[in-house]
Coordinates of C-alpha atoms in Angstrom, one line a residue:
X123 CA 0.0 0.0 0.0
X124 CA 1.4 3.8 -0.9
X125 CA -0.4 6.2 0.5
X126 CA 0.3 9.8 -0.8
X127 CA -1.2 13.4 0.0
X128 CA -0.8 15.8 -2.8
X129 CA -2.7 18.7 -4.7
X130 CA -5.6 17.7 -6.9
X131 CA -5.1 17.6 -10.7
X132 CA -7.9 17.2 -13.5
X133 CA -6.7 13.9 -14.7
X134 CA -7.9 12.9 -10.7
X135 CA -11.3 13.5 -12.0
X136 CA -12.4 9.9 -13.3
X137 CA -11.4 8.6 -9.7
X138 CA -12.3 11.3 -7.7
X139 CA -16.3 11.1 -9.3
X140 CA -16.0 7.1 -8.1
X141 CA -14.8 8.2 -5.0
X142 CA -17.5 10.4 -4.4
X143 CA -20.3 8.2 -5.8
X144 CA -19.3 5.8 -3.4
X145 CA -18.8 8.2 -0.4
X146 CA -22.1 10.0 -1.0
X147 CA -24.5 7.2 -1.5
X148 CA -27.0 8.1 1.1
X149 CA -27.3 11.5 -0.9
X150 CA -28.3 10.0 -4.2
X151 CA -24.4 9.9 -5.3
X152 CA -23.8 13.9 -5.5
X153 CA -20.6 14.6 -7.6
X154 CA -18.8 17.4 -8.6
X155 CA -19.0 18.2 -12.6
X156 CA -15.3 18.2 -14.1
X157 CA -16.1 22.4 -15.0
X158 CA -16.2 22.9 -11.3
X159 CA -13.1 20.8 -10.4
X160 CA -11.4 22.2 -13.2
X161 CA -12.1 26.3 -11.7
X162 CA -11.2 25.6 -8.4
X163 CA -7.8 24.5 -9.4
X164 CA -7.6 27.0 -11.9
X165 CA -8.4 29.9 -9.1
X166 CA -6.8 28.0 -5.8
X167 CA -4.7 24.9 -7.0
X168 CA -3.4 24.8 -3.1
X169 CA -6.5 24.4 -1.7
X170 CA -7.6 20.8 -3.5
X171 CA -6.0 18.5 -1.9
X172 CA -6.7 14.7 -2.6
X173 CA -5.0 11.4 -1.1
X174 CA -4.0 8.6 -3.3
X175 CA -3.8 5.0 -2.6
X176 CA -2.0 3.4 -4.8
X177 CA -2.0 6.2 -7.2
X178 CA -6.3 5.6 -6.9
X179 CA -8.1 8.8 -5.4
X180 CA -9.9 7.8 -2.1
X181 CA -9.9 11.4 -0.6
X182 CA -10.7 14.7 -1.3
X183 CA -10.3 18.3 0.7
X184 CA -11.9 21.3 -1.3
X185 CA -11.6 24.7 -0.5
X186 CA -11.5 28.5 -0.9
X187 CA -10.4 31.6 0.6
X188 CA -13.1 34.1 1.8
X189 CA -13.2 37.4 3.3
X190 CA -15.9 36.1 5.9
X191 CA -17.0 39.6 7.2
X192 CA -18.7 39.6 3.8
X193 CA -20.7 36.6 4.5
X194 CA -21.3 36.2 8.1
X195 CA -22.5 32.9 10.2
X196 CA -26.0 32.9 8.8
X197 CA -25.1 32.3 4.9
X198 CA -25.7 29.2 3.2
X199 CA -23.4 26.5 1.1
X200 CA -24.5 28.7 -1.8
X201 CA -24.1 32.1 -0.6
X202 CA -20.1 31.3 0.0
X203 CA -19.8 29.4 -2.8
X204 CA -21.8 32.1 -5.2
X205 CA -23.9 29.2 -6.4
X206 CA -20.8 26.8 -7.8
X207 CA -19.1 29.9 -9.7
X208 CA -16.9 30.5 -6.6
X209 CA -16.9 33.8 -7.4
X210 CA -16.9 34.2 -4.0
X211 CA -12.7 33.1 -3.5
X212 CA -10.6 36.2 -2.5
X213 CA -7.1 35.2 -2.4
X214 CA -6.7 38.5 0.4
X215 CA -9.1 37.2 2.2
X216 CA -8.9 35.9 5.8
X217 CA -10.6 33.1 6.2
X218 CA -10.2 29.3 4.5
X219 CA -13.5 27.8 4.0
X220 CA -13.9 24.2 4.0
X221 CA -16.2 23.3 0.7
X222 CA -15.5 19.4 0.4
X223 CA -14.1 16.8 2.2
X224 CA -14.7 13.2 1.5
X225 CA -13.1 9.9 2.4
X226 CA -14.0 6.5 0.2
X227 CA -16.0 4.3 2.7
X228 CA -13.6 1.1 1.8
X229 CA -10.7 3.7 3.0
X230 CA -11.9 4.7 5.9
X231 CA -10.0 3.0 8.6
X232 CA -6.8 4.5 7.7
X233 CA -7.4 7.8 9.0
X234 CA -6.9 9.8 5.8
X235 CA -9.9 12.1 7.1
X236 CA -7.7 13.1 9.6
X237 CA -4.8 13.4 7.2
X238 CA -6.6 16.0 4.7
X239 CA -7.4 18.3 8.3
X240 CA -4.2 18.5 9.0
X241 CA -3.1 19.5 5.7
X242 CA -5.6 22.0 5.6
X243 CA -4.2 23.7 9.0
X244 CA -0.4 23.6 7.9
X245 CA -2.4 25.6 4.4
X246 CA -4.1 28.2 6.9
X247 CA -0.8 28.6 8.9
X248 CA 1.3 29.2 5.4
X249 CA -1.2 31.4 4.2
X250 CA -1.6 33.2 7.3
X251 CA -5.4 33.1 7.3
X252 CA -6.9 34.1 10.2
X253 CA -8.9 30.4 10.7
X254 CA -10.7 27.4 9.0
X255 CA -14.5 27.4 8.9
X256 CA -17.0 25.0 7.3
X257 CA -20.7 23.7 7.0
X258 CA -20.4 20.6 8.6
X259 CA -23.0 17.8 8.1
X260 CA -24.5 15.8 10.8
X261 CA -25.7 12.8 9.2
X262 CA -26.5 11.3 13.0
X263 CA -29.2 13.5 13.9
X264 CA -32.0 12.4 11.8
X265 CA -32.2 9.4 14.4
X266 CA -32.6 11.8 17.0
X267 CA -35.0 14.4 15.6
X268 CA -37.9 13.2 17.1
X269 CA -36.7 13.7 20.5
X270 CA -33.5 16.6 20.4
X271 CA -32.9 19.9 19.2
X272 CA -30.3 20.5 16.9
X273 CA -28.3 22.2 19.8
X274 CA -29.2 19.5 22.2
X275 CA -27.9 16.8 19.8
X276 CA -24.6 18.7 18.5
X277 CA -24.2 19.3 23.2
X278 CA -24.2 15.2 23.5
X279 CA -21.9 14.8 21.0
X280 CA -19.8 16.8 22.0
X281 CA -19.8 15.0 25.9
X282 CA -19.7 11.8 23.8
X283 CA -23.0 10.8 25.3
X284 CA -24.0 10.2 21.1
X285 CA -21.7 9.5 18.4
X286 CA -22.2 11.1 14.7
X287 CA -19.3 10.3 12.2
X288 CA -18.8 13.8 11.0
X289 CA -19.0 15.9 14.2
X290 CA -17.3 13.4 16.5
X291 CA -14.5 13.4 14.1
X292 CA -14.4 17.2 13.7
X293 CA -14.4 18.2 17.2
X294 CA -11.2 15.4 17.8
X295 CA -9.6 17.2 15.7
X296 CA -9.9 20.8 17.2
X297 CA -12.9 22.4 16.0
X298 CA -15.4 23.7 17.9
X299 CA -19.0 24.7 17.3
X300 CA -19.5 28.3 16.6
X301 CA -23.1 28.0 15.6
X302 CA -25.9 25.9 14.1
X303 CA -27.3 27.0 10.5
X304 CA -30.7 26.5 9.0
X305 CA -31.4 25.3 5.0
X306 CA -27.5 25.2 4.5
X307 CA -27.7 21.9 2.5
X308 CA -30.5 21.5 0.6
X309 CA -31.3 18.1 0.4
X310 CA -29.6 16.7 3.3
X311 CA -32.3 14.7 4.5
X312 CA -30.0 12.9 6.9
X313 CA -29.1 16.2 9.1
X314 CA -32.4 17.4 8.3
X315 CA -30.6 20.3 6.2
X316 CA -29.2 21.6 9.5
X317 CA -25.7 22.0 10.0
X318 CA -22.6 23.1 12.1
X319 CA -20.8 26.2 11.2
X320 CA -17.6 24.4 12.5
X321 CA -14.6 26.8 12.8
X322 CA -10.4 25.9 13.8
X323 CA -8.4 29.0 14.8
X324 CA -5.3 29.5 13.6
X325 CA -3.4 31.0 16.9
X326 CA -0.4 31.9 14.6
X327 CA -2.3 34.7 12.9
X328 CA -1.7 38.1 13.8
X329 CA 1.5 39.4 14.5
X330 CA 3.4 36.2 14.2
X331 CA 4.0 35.5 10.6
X332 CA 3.4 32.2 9.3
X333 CA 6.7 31.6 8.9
X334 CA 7.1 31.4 13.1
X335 CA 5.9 27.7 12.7
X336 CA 8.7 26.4 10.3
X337 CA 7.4 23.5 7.6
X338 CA 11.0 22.3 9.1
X339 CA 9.7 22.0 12.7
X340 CA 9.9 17.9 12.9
X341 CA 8.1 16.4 16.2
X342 CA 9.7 13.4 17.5
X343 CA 8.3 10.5 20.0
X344 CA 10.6 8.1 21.6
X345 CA 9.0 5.2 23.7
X346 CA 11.2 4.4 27.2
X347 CA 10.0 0.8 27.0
X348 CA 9.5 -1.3 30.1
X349 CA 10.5 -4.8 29.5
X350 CA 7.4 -7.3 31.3
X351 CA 6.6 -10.2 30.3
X352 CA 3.1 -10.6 28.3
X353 CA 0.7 -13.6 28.9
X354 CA -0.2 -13.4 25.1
X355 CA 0.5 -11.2 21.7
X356 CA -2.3 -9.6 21.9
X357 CA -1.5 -8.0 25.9
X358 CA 2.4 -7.1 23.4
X359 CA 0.4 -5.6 20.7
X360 CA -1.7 -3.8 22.9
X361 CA 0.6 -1.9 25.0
X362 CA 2.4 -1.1 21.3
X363 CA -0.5 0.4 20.4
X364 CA -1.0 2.7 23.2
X365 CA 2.2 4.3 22.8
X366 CA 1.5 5.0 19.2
X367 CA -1.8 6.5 19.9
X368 CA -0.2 8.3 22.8
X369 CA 2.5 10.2 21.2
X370 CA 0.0 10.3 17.6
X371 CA -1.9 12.3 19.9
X372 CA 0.4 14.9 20.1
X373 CA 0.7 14.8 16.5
X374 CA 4.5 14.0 16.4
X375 CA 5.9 13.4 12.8
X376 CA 8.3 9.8 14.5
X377 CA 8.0 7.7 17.0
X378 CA 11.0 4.9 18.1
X379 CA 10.8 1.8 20.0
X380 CA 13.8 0.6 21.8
X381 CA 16.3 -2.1 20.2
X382 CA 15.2 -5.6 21.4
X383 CA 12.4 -4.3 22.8
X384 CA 10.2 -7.6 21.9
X385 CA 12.6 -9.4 23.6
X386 CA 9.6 -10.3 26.6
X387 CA 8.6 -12.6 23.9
X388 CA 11.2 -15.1 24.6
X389 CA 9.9 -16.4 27.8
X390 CA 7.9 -19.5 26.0
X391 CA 11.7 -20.6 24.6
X392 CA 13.6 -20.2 28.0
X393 CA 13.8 -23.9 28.1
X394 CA 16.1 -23.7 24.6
X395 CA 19.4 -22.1 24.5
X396 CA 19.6 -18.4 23.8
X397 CA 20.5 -18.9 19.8
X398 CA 17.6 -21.3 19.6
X399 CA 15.3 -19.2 21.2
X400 CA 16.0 -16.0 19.4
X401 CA 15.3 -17.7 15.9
X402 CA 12.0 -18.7 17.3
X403 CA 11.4 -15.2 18.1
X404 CA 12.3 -14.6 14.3
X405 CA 9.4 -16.2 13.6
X406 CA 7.1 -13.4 15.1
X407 CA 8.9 -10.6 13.3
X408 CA 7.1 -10.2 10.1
X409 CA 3.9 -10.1 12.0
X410 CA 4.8 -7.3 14.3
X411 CA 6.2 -5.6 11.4
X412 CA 3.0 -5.7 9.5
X413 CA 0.9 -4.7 12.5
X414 CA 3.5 -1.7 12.9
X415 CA 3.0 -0.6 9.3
X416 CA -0.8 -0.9 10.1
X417 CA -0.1 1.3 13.0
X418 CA 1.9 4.0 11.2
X419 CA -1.1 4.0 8.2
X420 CA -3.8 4.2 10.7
X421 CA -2.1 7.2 13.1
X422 CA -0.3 8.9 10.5
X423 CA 3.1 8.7 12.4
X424 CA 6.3 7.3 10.8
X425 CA 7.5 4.5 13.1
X426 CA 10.8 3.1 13.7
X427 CA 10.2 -0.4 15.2
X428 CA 12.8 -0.8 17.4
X429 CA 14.5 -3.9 16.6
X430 CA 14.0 -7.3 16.3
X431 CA 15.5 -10.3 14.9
X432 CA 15.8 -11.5 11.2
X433 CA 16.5 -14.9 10.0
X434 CA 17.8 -15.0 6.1
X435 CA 19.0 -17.4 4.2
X436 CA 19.9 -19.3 8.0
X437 CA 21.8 -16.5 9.3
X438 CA 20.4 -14.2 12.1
X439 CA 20.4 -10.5 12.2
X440 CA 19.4 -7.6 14.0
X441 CA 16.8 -5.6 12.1
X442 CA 14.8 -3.1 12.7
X443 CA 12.3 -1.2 10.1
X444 CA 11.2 2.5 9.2
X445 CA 7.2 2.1 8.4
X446 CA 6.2 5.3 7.0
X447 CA 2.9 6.8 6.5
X448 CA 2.4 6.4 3.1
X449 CA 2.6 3.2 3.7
X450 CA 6.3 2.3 3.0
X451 CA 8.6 0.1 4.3
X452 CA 12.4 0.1 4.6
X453 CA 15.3 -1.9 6.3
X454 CA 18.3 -1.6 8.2
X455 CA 20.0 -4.0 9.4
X456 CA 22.5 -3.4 12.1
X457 CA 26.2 -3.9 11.0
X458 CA 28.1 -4.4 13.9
X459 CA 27.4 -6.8 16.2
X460 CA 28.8 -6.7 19.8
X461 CA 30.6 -10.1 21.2
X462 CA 27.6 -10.7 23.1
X463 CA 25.2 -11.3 20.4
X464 CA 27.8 -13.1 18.5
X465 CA 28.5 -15.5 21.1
X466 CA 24.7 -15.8 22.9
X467 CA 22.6 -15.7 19.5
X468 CA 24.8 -16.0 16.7
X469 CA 24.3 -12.9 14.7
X470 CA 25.9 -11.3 11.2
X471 CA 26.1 -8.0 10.6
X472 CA 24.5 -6.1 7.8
X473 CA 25.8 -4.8 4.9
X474 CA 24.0 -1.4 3.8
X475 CA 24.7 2.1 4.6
X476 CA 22.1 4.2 3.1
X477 CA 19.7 7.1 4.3
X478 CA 16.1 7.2 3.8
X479 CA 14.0 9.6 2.1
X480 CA 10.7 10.4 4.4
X481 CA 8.1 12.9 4.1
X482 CA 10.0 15.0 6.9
X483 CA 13.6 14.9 5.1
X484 CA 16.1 12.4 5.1
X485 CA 16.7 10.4 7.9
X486 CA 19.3 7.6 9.1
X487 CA 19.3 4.7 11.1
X488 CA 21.5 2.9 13.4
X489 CA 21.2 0.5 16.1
X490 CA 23.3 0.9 19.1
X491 CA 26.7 -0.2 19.0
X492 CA 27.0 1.1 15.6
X493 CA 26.5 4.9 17.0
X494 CA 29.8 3.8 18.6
X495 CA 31.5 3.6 15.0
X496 CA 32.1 7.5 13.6
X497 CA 32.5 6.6 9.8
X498 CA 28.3 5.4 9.3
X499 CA 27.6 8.8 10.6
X500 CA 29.3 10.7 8.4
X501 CA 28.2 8.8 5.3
X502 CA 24.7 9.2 6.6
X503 CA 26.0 13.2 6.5
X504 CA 27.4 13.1 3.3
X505 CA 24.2 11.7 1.7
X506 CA 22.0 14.5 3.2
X507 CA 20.9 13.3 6.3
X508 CA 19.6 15.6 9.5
X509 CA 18.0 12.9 11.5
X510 CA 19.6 10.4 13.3
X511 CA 17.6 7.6 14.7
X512 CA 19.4 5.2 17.4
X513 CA 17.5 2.4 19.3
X514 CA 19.4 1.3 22.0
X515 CA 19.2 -2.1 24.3
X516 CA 22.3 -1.6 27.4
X517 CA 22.4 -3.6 30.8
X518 CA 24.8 -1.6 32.3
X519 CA 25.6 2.3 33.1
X520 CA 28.7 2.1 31.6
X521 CA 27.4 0.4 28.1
X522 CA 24.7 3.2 28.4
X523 CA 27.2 5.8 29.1
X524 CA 29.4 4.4 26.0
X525 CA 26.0 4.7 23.3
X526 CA 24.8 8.4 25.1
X527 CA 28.2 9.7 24.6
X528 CA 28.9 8.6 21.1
X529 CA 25.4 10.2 20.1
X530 CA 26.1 13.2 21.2
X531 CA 29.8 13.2 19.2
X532 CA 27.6 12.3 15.9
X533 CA 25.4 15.2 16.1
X534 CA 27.7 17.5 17.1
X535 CA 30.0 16.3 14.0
X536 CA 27.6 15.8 11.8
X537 CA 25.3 18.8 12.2
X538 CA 22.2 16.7 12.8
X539 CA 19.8 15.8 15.8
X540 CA 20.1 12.2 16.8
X541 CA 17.4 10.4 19.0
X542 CA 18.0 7.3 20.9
X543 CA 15.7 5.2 22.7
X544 CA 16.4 2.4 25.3
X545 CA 14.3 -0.1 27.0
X546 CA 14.2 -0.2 31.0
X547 CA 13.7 -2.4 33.7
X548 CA 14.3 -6.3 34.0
X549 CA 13.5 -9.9 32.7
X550 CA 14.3 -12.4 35.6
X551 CA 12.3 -14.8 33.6
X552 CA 14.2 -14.7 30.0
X553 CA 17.9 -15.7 29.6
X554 CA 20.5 -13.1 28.4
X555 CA 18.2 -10.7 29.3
X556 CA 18.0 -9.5 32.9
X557 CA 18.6 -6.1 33.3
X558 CA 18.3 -2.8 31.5
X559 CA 19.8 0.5 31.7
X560 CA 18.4 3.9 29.9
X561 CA 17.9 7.4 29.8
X562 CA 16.2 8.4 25.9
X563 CA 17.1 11.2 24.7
X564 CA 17.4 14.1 21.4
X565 CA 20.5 15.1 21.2
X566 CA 21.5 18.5 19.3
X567 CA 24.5 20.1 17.9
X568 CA 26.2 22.2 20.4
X569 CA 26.4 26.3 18.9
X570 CA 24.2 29.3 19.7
X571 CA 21.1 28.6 18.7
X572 CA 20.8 25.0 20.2
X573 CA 20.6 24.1 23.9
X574 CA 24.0 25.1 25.7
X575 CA 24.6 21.3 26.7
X576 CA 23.5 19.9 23.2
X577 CA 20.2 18.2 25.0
X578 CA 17.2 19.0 23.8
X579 CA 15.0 16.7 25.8
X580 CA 15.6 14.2 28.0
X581 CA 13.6 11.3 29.9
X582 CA 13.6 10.3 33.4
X583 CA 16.3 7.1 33.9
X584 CA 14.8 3.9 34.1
X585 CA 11.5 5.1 34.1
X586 CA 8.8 3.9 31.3
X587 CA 7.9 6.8 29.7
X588 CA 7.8 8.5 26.5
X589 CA 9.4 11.7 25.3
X590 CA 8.0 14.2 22.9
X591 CA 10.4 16.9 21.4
X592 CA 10.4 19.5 18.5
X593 CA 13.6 20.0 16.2
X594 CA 13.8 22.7 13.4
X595 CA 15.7 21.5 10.0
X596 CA 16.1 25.4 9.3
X597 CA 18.8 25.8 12.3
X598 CA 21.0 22.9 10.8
X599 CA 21.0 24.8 7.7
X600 CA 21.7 28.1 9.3
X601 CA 24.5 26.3 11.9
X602 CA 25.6 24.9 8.0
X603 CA 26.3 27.9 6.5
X604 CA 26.9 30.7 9.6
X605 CA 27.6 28.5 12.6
X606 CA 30.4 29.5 14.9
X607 CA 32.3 26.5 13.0
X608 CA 31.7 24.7 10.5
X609 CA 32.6 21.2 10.4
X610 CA 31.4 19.8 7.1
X611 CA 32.6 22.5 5.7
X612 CA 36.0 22.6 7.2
X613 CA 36.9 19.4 6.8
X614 CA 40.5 18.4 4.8
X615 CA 39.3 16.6 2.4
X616 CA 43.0 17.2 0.6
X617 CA 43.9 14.8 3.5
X618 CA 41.8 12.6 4.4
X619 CA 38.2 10.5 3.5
X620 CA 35.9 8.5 4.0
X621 CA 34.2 6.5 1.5
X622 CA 31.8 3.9 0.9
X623 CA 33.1 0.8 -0.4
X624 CA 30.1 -1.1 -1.7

């Protein structure tokens, strides 16, 4: 699956009409004619917005910009729409108004509805439009009309005492009521042509130009994992998913899981040896990957799984995986292997050094030990990358120490933010694995306009928590080009490399 917002072009059209036949259906299969598609991106190509998957239309996000004092709250779908002509669209004005939004019904699981929203606030911020405001349907009330009031409906949904799919969904995602409107749909039989005059304030307008909330700004989750033992996958899946619907909540852009942090899952094979028993954890690895990737599609996050083990081709290795959004997945496999997992389990290091391209920049990967080795950085560097991503499995202070350390030498040389993540806590039940040591952490380089010590968050030690930080790409390209030094930049490359061999 490849799941991709964009801007709405005309050859869309075939599929978005399918889309909408489908996602319509109660309302005799409304579309849009092509003539109206084609003038809104003719006028305002930044406000169609549509999400493929699988290069098929399943979504669609319409809109223009008003100058709202013109209309006020009591117009009608065709009053700010100047009956389809959008006449009405002012590029000075001040206000985005929501005309469309649609999601496929086979589609709708994957939160794309919430995907289009957000696009449409990053717009409003960009634009620096003063807020978002809409007609909103409420396709539960017609079940209730008998016995509420429009206003005492819309005031038990909101308490979540009733549940309507378009309101419920539009007040989770920060819009509130601002009034109720009369004959705004014509022919909305299921809200009884009543709607919400829904409206999201854009707290960046007025003397803060857009350009205060960076497209750059990256948000970053990190999971402190406690290591427990789980009576079931399930009980393991569950507490995976609360994490990733924890720190989706705050909207973050990545979250991490710790290196090893399945390990819990060995207890059934603590009767084998430890190399036995971590291929029969192998076993369980595609299907935590594939309910990861689920995970990332569903909450919109890009996850890095932690890692986990890998058998190929009867050799064993430490992989973890980057599920992205859009429904990607890539691999990394870690390349140096400590004595420990050589001796105990067996393990080969991997054999690709490459960066990843992601919807928020290029990012790298390395698992643990291998933050310890100064030459994968730096080809990371070389190929573009600004975010390091280190999950991290260490029993002891020092071992911590050795990782924590090393991380903070690669961003600093590297002019990038690194993130590790570590699991906590103990396994008295699982062989090889007793005890854990870790503090999570982002990591910055160390100049002006970063934190004095080079930390820019931190967790509590061995404490299961998570950690939720915000880095800005722009600095790195500022601390690039003016920092205090310049180490990229500086280096002699008349004297020495280093290069990639294969």
């Amino acid at each position: 699956m490849n799941i991709e917002l964009r801007k709405l072009t005309l050859e869309d059209y075939a599929d978005l009409k399918e889309s909408m036949l489908q996602a319509y259906d109660t309302m005799g299969g409304q579309t849009w004619s092509k003539g109206s598609i084609s003038k809104l991106i003719s006028i305002f190509p930044e406000g169609q917005l549509c999400i493929t998957v699988n290069d098929k239309v399943v979504a669609c996000a319409l809109s223009i910009i008003v100058d709202y004092d013109e209309y006020g709250d009591k117009h009608t779908y065709n009053n700010i729409t100047g009956s389809y002509t959008f006449s009405t669209h002012d590029p000075t004005g001040d206000t985005l108004y929501g005309i469309e939004i649609f999601v496929h019904p086979e589609h709708r699981g994957l939160r794309l509805g919430r995907r289009l929203y957000e696009a449409r606030k990053e717009l409003c911020e960009s634009l620096n439009l003063k807020s978002i405001i809409a007609g909103g349907r409420i396709p539960g009330y017609h079940e209730y009309a008998g016995t509420l009031t429009p206003r005492e409906y819309i005031a038990k949904v909101r308490t979540k005492e009733i549940y309507d799919p378009t309101l419920t969904f539009q007040l989770s995602n920060d819009f509130h009521v601002r009034k109720v409107l009369r004959n705004y749909l014509p022919g909305d039989h299921e809200s009884k042509e009543f709607a919400t005059l829904i409206e999201w304030n854009n707290i960046y307008y007025q003397g803060i130009e857009a350009s205060a909330r960076s497209a750059k700004t990256i948000r970053l989750g990190l999971v402190q994992w406690q290591m427990r033992l789980f009576p079931d996958m399930e009980s393991f899946y569950e507490q995976v998913e609360f994490f990733v619907d924890a720190v989706s909540g705050y909207k973050s852009d990545f979250i991490m899981f710790p290196e090893f942090f399945n390990t819990p899952l060995l207890q059934p094979y603590n009767h084998l040896g430890e190399m036995e028993a971590m291929r029969r954890l192998s076993e369980k690895t595609d299907e935590i990957v594939n309910k990861m990737h689920a995970l990332a599609v569903s909450y919109n996050v890009n996850i890095i799984s932690g890692s986990m083990p890998l058998l190929e081709d009867n050799k064993l290795y430490n992989a973890t995986y980057l599920c992205h959004r859009s429904g990607k997945i890539d691999e990394y496999r870690k390349i140096h292997i400590t004595p420990n997992e050589q001796k105990y389990y067996g393990m080969t290091g991997g054999n690709k050094i490459q960066v990843f391209d992601t919807d928020c920049g290029k990012v790298g990967i390395l698992i643990c030990y291998d933050v310890e080795f100064p030459e994968l950085s730096r080809l990371y560097a070389d190929q573009g990358m600004q975010l390091l991503f280190v999950p991290f499995l260490t029993d002891t202070q020092n071992g911590y120490t050795r990782v924590r350390h090393c991380a903070q030498a690669r961003a600093i040389e590297n002019e990038c933010y690194v993130a590790i993540a570590g699991c906590v806590g103990n396994l008295p039940k699982v062989n090889n694995m007793d005890i854990q040591f870790a503090q999570s952490a982002v990591f910055t380089p160390s100049d002006f306009a970063f934190p004095t010590n080079g930390i820019k968050a931190e967790t509590t030690p061995n404490t299961e928590m998570m950690l939720v930080a915000d880095v800005d790409l722009h600095l790195l390209d500022e601390l690039h080009h003016f920092g205090t030094v310049k180490i990229l930049k500086d280096r002699r490359r008349d004297l020495y490399q280093v290069k990639l061999l294969k």
